[in-house]
Amino acid sequence: MPKTLPMTLLSVSCAALLPATASALSMSPPPRANPQPSKFVFKDASGKATSVDVIQSYQPTKIGRPFATGAKSDRQLDPKLMHAATIAEERAHAHSRRQCWHAVKEALLASGVISSRPKTEYAKQAGQELVNNYGFRKLPVNDPYQAPVGSVLVYNANRAAGHVEIRTKDGFVSDFRSKTPSHRPLLGVFVKS
């Protein structure tokens, strides 16, 4: 019997220690007495109470350029161009249907920027036709983000039709919406005064 007593005490001691050890190894943080709010409430310029979400953790995705900045409206441009951008945005799809020049033609016609349908087949030919037949001019802009709202951006492509899109307040639009411009080489930014 003398050997069973130490074994009993050892097993009781282990049982008592194991739950404490398991709870000490828990990886969840202790509960906070005062948790952070999920909304930040403030008053805007008009005095109205407004709230925004509070970001609780680091977001690893990097934004190369701010989306809304750089898209400025130019008072010297035909206001119908901005209307064309709105029309194209309303009709656009989430993904490309390979009909960019068709969609831009339709938006320019519907807004009244042009009076007849352009005849060129390929998107990369759009800029030259807009200048020659519809009174557009090419701006000295090499960065699509600096193009004014409503301008038509034309891109080149080797052995392909190219791409054409309209600059909007929030990004770029053709037959689909995008926050970023095309990756193709920019041929020019075209506007009508």
Coordinates of C-alpha atoms in Angstrom, one line a residue:
M1 CA 0.0 0.0 0.0
P2 CA 2.8 2.4 0.5
K3 CA 3.4 2.5 -3.3
T4 CA -0.2 3.4 -4.2
L5 CA -0.3 6.5 -2.1
P6 CA 2.4 8.4 -4.0
M7 CA 0.8 7.3 -7.3
T8 CA -2.6 8.6 -6.2
L9 CA -1.1 11.9 -5.2
L10 CA 0.8 12.2 -8.5
S11 CA -2.3 11.5 -10.6
V12 CA -4.4 14.0 -8.6
S13 CA -1.7 16.6 -8.9
C14 CA -1.5 16.1 -12.7
A15 CA -5.2 16.4 -13.1
A16 CA -5.2 19.6 -11.2
L17 CA -2.4 21.0 -13.2
L18 CA -3.5 20.1 -16.7
P19 CA -6.6 22.4 -17.0
A20 CA -4.5 25.3 -15.7
T21 CA -1.8 24.5 -18.3
A22 CA -4.3 24.3 -21.1
S23 CA -5.9 27.6 -20.2
A24 CA -2.4 29.3 -19.9
L25 CA -1.7 28.1 -23.5
S26 CA -4.8 29.7 -24.9
M27 CA -4.0 32.0 -27.8
S28 CA -7.0 34.3 -27.6
P29 CA -6.4 37.7 -26.1
P30 CA -8.1 38.5 -22.7
P31 CA -11.4 40.3 -23.0
R32 CA -11.2 44.1 -22.9
A33 CA -13.0 46.0 -20.3
N34 CA -13.9 48.7 -22.8
P35 CA -13.9 47.4 -26.4
Q36 CA -13.2 49.8 -29.3
P37 CA -16.3 51.1 -31.2
S38 CA -16.9 49.8 -34.7
K39 CA -18.1 53.3 -35.9
F40 CA -16.6 56.7 -35.5
V41 CA -19.2 59.4 -35.2
F42 CA -18.5 63.1 -36.2
K43 CA -20.3 66.1 -37.5
D44 CA -19.9 67.1 -41.2
A45 CA -19.6 70.6 -42.6
S46 CA -23.4 71.0 -42.5
G47 CA -23.6 70.0 -38.8
K48 CA -25.2 66.6 -39.5
A49 CA -24.0 63.7 -37.4
T50 CA -22.2 61.2 -39.7
S51 CA -20.4 57.9 -38.9
V52 CA -17.7 55.8 -40.7
D53 CA -16.3 52.4 -40.0
V54 CA -13.3 52.1 -37.8
I55 CA -10.5 50.0 -39.3
Q56 CA -9.5 47.5 -36.6
S57 CA -6.5 45.8 -38.3
Y58 CA -3.8 46.4 -40.9
Q59 CA -4.9 46.0 -44.5
P60 CA -2.0 44.5 -46.5
T61 CA -3.3 45.6 -50.0
K62 CA -1.5 48.6 -51.3
I63 CA -3.2 51.4 -53.2
G64 CA -0.8 52.7 -55.8
R65 CA -2.8 55.8 -56.6
P66 CA -5.8 57.4 -55.1
F67 CA -8.8 56.6 -57.3
A68 CA -10.9 59.8 -56.9
T69 CA -8.1 62.3 -57.1
G70 CA -6.7 63.4 -60.5
A71 CA -10.2 63.2 -62.1
K72 CA -11.0 66.9 -62.5
S73 CA -13.6 68.4 -64.7
D74 CA -12.4 71.1 -67.1
R75 CA -14.8 74.0 -67.6
Q76 CA -13.4 74.5 -71.2
L77 CA -14.6 71.1 -72.3
D78 CA -18.0 70.4 -73.8
P79 CA -20.3 69.5 -70.9
K80 CA -21.8 66.8 -73.1
L81 CA -18.6 64.9 -72.6
M82 CA -19.3 64.5 -68.9
H83 CA -22.8 63.4 -69.8
A84 CA -21.3 60.8 -72.1
A85 CA -19.2 59.5 -69.2
T86 CA -22.4 59.2 -67.1
I87 CA -24.2 57.4 -69.9
A88 CA -21.4 55.0 -70.4
E89 CA -21.1 54.3 -66.7
E90 CA -24.9 53.5 -66.4
R91 CA -24.7 51.1 -69.3
A92 CA -21.4 49.4 -68.4
H93 CA -21.0 45.9 -67.2
A94 CA -18.8 44.5 -64.4
H95 CA -16.5 42.8 -66.9
S96 CA -15.4 43.4 -70.5
R97 CA -17.5 42.1 -73.3
R98 CA -14.8 43.2 -75.9
Q99 CA -17.1 45.9 -77.1
C100 CA -15.3 49.0 -75.8
W101 CA -15.4 51.1 -79.0
H102 CA -19.0 50.2 -79.6
A103 CA -19.9 51.3 -76.0
V104 CA -18.0 54.5 -76.3
K105 CA -19.6 55.3 -79.7
E106 CA -23.1 54.7 -78.2
A107 CA -22.4 57.0 -75.2
L108 CA -21.0 59.8 -77.4
L109 CA -24.0 59.6 -79.7
A110 CA -26.6 59.4 -76.9
S111 CA -25.1 62.5 -75.1
G112 CA -25.0 64.5 -78.4
V113 CA -21.2 65.0 -78.4
I114 CA -21.2 63.6 -82.0
S115 CA -24.0 63.7 -84.6
S116 CA -23.3 60.5 -86.5
R117 CA -21.9 57.1 -85.7
P118 CA -18.1 56.8 -86.2
K119 CA -17.1 54.3 -89.0
T120 CA -13.8 53.0 -87.8
E121 CA -13.7 49.4 -86.8
Y122 CA -10.8 49.2 -84.3
A123 CA -10.6 51.1 -81.0
K124 CA -7.0 52.2 -81.7
Q125 CA -8.3 54.2 -84.7
A126 CA -10.9 56.1 -82.6
G127 CA -8.7 59.1 -81.8
Q128 CA -7.8 59.9 -85.4
E129 CA -11.4 59.7 -86.5
L130 CA -12.6 61.8 -83.6
V131 CA -10.0 64.5 -84.5
N132 CA -10.6 64.4 -88.3
N133 CA -14.4 64.1 -88.3
Y134 CA -15.9 65.3 -85.0
G135 CA -13.9 68.3 -83.8
F136 CA -11.9 66.6 -81.1
R137 CA -8.4 67.6 -80.2
K138 CA -5.6 65.7 -78.6
L139 CA -4.4 66.8 -75.1
P140 CA -0.8 66.9 -74.1
V141 CA -1.4 64.3 -71.3
N142 CA 0.6 61.1 -70.9
D143 CA -0.9 59.9 -67.6
P144 CA -4.5 58.5 -67.8
Y145 CA -5.0 59.6 -64.2
Q146 CA -4.5 63.2 -65.2
A147 CA -7.1 63.1 -68.0
P148 CA -10.2 65.3 -67.4
V149 CA -13.6 63.8 -66.7
G150 CA -15.3 63.0 -70.0
S151 CA -12.2 62.7 -72.1
V152 CA -11.8 59.8 -74.4
L153 CA -8.6 57.7 -73.9
V154 CA -7.3 55.6 -76.8
Y155 CA -4.8 52.8 -76.4
N156 CA -2.7 50.9 -78.9
A157 CA -2.2 47.2 -79.2
N158 CA 0.1 45.1 -81.5
R159 CA -1.9 42.7 -83.6
A160 CA -5.2 43.6 -81.7
A161 CA -8.0 46.2 -81.9
G162 CA -6.6 48.3 -79.0
H163 CA -8.8 49.8 -76.4
V164 CA -10.8 53.0 -75.8
E165 CA -12.4 54.3 -72.6
I166 CA -13.9 57.5 -71.1
R167 CA -12.5 59.0 -68.0
T168 CA -15.1 59.2 -65.1
K169 CA -15.0 60.9 -61.7
D170 CA -14.2 57.5 -60.1
G171 CA -12.2 55.7 -62.8
F172 CA -12.6 54.6 -66.4
V173 CA -15.5 53.2 -68.4
S174 CA -16.1 51.6 -71.8
D175 CA -18.3 48.5 -72.0
F176 CA -17.2 47.8 -68.4
R177 CA -16.2 49.9 -65.3
S178 CA -12.7 50.0 -63.9
K179 CA -10.9 51.9 -61.2
T180 CA -7.6 51.7 -63.1
P181 CA -6.8 52.5 -66.7
S182 CA -5.9 50.0 -69.4
H183 CA -2.4 48.6 -69.2
R184 CA -1.9 49.1 -73.0
P185 CA 0.3 52.0 -74.3
L186 CA -1.7 55.2 -74.4
L187 CA -2.0 56.7 -77.8
G188 CA -3.8 59.9 -76.6
V189 CA -6.4 61.7 -74.6
F190 CA -9.0 63.4 -76.7
V191 CA -11.6 66.1 -75.9
K192 CA -14.0 68.4 -77.5
S193 CA -14.2 72.1 -76.6

